[in-house]
Short mmCIF file of C-alpha atoms in Angstrom, two decimals:
data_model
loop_
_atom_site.label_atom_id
_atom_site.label_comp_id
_atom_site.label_asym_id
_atom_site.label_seq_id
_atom_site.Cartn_x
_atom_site.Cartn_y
_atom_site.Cartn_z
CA UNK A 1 6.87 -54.51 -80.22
CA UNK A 2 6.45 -55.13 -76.85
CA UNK A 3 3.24 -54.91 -75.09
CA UNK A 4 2.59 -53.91 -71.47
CA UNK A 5 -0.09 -56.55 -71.19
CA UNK A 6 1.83 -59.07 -72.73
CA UNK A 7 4.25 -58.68 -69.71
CA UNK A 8 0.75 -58.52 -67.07
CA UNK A 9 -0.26 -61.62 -68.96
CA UNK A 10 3.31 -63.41 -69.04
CA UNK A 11 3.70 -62.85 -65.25
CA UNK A 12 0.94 -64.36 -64.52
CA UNK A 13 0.86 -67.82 -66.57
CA UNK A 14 4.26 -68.29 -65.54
CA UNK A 15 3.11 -67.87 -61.73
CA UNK A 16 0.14 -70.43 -62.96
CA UNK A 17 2.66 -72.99 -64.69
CA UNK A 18 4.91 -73.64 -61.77
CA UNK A 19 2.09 -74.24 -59.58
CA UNK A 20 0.49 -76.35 -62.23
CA UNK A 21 3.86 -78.57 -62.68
CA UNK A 22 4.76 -78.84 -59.26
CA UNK A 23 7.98 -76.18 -59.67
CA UNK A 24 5.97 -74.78 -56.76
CA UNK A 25 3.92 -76.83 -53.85
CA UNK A 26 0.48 -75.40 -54.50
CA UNK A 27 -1.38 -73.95 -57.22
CA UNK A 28 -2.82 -70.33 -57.44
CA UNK A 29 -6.60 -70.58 -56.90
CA UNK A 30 -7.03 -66.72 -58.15
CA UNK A 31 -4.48 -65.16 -60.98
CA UNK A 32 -5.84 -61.92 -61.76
CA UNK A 33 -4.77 -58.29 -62.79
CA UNK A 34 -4.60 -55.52 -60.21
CA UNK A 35 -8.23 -54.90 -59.10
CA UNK A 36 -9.37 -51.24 -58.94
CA UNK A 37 -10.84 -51.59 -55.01
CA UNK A 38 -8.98 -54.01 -52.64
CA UNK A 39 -11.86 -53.72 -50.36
CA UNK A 40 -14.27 -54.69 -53.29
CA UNK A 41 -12.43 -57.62 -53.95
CA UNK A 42 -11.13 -59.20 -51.12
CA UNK A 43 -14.66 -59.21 -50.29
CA UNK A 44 -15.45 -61.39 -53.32
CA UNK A 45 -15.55 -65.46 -52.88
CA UNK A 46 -12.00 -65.97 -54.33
CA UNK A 47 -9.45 -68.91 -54.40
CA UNK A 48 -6.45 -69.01 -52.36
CA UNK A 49 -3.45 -68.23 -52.59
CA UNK A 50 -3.60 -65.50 -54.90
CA UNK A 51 -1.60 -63.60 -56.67
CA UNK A 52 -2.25 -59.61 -59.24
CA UNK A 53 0.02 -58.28 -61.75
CA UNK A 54 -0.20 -54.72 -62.26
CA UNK A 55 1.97 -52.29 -64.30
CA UNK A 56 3.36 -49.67 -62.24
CA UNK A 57 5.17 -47.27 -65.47
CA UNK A 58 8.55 -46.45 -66.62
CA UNK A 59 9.58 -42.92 -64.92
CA UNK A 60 12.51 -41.94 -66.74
CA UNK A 61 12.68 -43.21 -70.74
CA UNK A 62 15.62 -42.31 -72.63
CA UNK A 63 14.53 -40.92 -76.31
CA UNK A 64 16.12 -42.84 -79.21
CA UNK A 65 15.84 -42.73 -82.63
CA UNK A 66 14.08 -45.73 -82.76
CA UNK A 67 11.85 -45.14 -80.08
CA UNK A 68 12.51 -44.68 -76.37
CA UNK A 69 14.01 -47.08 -74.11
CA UNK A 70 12.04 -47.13 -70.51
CA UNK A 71 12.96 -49.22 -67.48
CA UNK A 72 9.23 -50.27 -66.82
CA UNK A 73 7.95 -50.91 -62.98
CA UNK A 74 6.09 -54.14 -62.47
CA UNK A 75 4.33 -54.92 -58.94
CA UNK A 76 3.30 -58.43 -58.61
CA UNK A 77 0.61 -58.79 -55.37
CA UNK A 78 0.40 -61.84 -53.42
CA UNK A 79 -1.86 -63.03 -50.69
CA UNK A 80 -2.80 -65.88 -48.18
CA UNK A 81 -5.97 -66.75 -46.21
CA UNK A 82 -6.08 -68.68 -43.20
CA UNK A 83 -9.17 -69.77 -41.29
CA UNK A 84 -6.32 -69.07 -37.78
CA UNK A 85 -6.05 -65.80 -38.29
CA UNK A 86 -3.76 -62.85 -39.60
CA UNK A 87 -0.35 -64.67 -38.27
CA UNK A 88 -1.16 -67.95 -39.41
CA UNK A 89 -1.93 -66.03 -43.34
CA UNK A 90 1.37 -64.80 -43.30
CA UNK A 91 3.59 -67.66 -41.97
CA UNK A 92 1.16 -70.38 -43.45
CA UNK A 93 0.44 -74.16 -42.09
CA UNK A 94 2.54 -76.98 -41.47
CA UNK A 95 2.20 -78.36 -44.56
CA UNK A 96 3.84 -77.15 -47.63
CA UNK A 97 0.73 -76.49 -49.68
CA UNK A 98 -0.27 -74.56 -46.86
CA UNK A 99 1.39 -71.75 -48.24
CA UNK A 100 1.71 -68.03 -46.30
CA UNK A 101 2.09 -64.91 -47.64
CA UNK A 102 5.53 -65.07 -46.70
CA UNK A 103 6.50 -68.43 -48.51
CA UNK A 104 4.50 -66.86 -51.62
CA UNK A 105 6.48 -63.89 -51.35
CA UNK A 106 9.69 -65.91 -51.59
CA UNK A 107 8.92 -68.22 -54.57
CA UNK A 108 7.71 -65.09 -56.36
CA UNK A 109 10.76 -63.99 -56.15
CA UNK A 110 12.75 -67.10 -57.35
CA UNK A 111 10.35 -67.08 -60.00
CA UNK A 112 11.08 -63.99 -61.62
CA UNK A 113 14.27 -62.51 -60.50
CA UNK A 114 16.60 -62.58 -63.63
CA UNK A 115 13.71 -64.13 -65.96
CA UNK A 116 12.38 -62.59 -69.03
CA UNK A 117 9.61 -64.60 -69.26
CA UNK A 118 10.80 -65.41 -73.10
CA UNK A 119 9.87 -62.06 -74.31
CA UNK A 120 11.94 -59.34 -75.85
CA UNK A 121 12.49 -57.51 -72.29
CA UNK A 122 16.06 -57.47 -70.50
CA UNK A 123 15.75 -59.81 -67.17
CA UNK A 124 13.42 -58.56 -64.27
CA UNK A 125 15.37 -57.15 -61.41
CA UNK A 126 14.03 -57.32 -58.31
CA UNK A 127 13.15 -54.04 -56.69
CA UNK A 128 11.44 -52.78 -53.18
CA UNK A 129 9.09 -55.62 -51.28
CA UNK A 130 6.43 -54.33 -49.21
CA UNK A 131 4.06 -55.68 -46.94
CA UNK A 132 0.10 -54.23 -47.07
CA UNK A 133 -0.61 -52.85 -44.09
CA UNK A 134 -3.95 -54.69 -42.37
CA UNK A 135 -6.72 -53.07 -43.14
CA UNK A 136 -10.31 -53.59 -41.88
CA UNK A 137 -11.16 -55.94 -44.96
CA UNK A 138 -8.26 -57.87 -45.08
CA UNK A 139 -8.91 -58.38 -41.13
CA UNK A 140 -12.26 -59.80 -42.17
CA UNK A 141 -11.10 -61.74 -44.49
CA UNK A 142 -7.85 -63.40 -42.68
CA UNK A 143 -5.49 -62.38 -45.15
CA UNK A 144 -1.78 -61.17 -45.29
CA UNK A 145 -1.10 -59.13 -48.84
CA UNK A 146 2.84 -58.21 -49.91
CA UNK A 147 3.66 -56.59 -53.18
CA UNK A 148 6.88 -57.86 -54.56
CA UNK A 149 8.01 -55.11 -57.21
CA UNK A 150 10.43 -55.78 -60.56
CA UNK A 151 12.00 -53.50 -63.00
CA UNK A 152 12.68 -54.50 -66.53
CA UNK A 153 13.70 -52.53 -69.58
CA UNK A 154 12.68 -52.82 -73.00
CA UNK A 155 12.45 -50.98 -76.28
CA UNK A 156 9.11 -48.87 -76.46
CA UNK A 157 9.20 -48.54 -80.49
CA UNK A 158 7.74 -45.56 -82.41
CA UNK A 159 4.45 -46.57 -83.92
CA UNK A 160 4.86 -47.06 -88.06
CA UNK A 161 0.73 -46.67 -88.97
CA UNK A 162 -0.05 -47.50 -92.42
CA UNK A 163 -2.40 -45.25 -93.66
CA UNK A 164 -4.00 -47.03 -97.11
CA UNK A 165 -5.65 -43.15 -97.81
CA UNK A 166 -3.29 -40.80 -96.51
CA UNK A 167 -5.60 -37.94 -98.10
CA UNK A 168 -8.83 -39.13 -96.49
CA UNK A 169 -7.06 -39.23 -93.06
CA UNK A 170 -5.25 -35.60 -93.47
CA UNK A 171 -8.81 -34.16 -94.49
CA UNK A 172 -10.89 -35.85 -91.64
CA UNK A 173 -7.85 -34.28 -89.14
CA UNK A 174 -8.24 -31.18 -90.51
CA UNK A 175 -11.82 -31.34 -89.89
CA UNK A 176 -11.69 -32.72 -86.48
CA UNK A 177 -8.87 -30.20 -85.43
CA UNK A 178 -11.34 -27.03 -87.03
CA UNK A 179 -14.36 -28.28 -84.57
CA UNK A 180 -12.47 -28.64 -81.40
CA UNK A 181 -10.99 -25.40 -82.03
CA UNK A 182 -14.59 -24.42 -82.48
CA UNK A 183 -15.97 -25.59 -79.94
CA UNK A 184 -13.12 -24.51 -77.43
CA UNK A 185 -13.77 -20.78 -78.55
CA UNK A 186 -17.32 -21.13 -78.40
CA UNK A 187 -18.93 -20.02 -74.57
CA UNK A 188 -20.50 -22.26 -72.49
CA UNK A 189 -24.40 -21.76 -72.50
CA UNK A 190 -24.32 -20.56 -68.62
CA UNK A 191 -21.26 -17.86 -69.68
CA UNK A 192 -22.94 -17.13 -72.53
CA UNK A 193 -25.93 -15.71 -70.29
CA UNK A 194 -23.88 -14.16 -68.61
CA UNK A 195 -22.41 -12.36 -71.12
CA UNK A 196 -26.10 -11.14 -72.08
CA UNK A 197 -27.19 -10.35 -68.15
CA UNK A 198 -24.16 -8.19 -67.80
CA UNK A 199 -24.17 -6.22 -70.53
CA UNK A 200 -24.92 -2.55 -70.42
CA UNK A 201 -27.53 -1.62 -72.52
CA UNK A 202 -27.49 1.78 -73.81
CA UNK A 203 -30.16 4.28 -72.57
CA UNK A 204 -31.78 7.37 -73.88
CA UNK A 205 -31.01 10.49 -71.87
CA UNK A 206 -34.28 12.35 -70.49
CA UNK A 207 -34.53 15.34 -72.98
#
């Protein structure tokens, strides 16, 4: 079956490779997934040009009996550094290995456009380009960021487990299900003192 990070991983040696072999005139100095903060990690000492692979998920799947098939949303992040400024990140040098963001942008999508990467996955498509607004951190850091995204589509099979004690793993679910039912029902310490502060106690009339 195939795996999301399979794809994240595939994207990203095959970016590596053509640098590597010369199908492209530089080599990535960082190949990484999507980070959580941009700020947090353009801040970081990192290699340039870089490029992220990130999954972006599959809106729509269409239920089969087999599974579901999904048209999964890849975006692919690449970006540039130049010691000249914001321009010079994006256009890049007069040299070839000089790269920009823009000539990045471009091989990225020669790369990939109608490739699937020799996995079981139809051919990526190429979908929306965007270019990352500058932001005070990629200021700092002279660099120009653009997110080329790709749409693929694939099989997302239903999951066969193999359960060697079928009646140990039915009894422990039973179990499991009982407690969190349980503990759902169950009130909260602070409600429960509530319950107790709030409640009328009954009184003895004055005879």
């Amino acid at each position: 079956m195939t795996k999301i990070a399979d794809i994240e991983d595939a994207i990203l040696a095959y970016a590596k490779a053509a640098g590597e072999t010369g199908v492209i005139p530089y080599e990535w100095g960082t190949a990484d997934s999507y980070p959580l903060n941009w700020d947090a990690e353009l801040s970081k000492t990192l290699k340039w040009p870089a490029i992220w692979a990130t999954f972006g998920g599959f809106p729509q799947p269409q239920t089969l009996s087999a599974g579901a098939k999904v048209r999964a949303n890849f975006a692919v992040v690449v970006a540039a550094k130049n010691k000249r400024g914001g321009a010079a990140a994006a256009k890049g040098g007069p040299i070839a290995s000089e790269a920009g963001a823009l000539g990045l942008m471009e091989d990225v999508i020669s790369l990939f456009m109608g490739n699937d990467l020799g996995l079981e996955i139809g051919d990526f498509e190429l979908g929306p380009v965007t270019r990352v607004p500058h932001s005070v951190a990629m200021a700092k850091a002279g660099v120009s960021l653009i997110v080329i995204q790709f749409t693929t589509e694939f099989l997302f099979e239903k999951a066969s487990p193999n359960f060697d004690n079928e009646a140990e793993f039915l009894g422990r679910f039973a179990t499991l299900q009982a407690e969190f039912t349980l503990a759902r029902s169950e009130p909260a310490d602070d409600e429960a003192a509530d319950l107790v502060s709030n409640q009328t106690l009954p009184t003895e009339e004055a005879s």
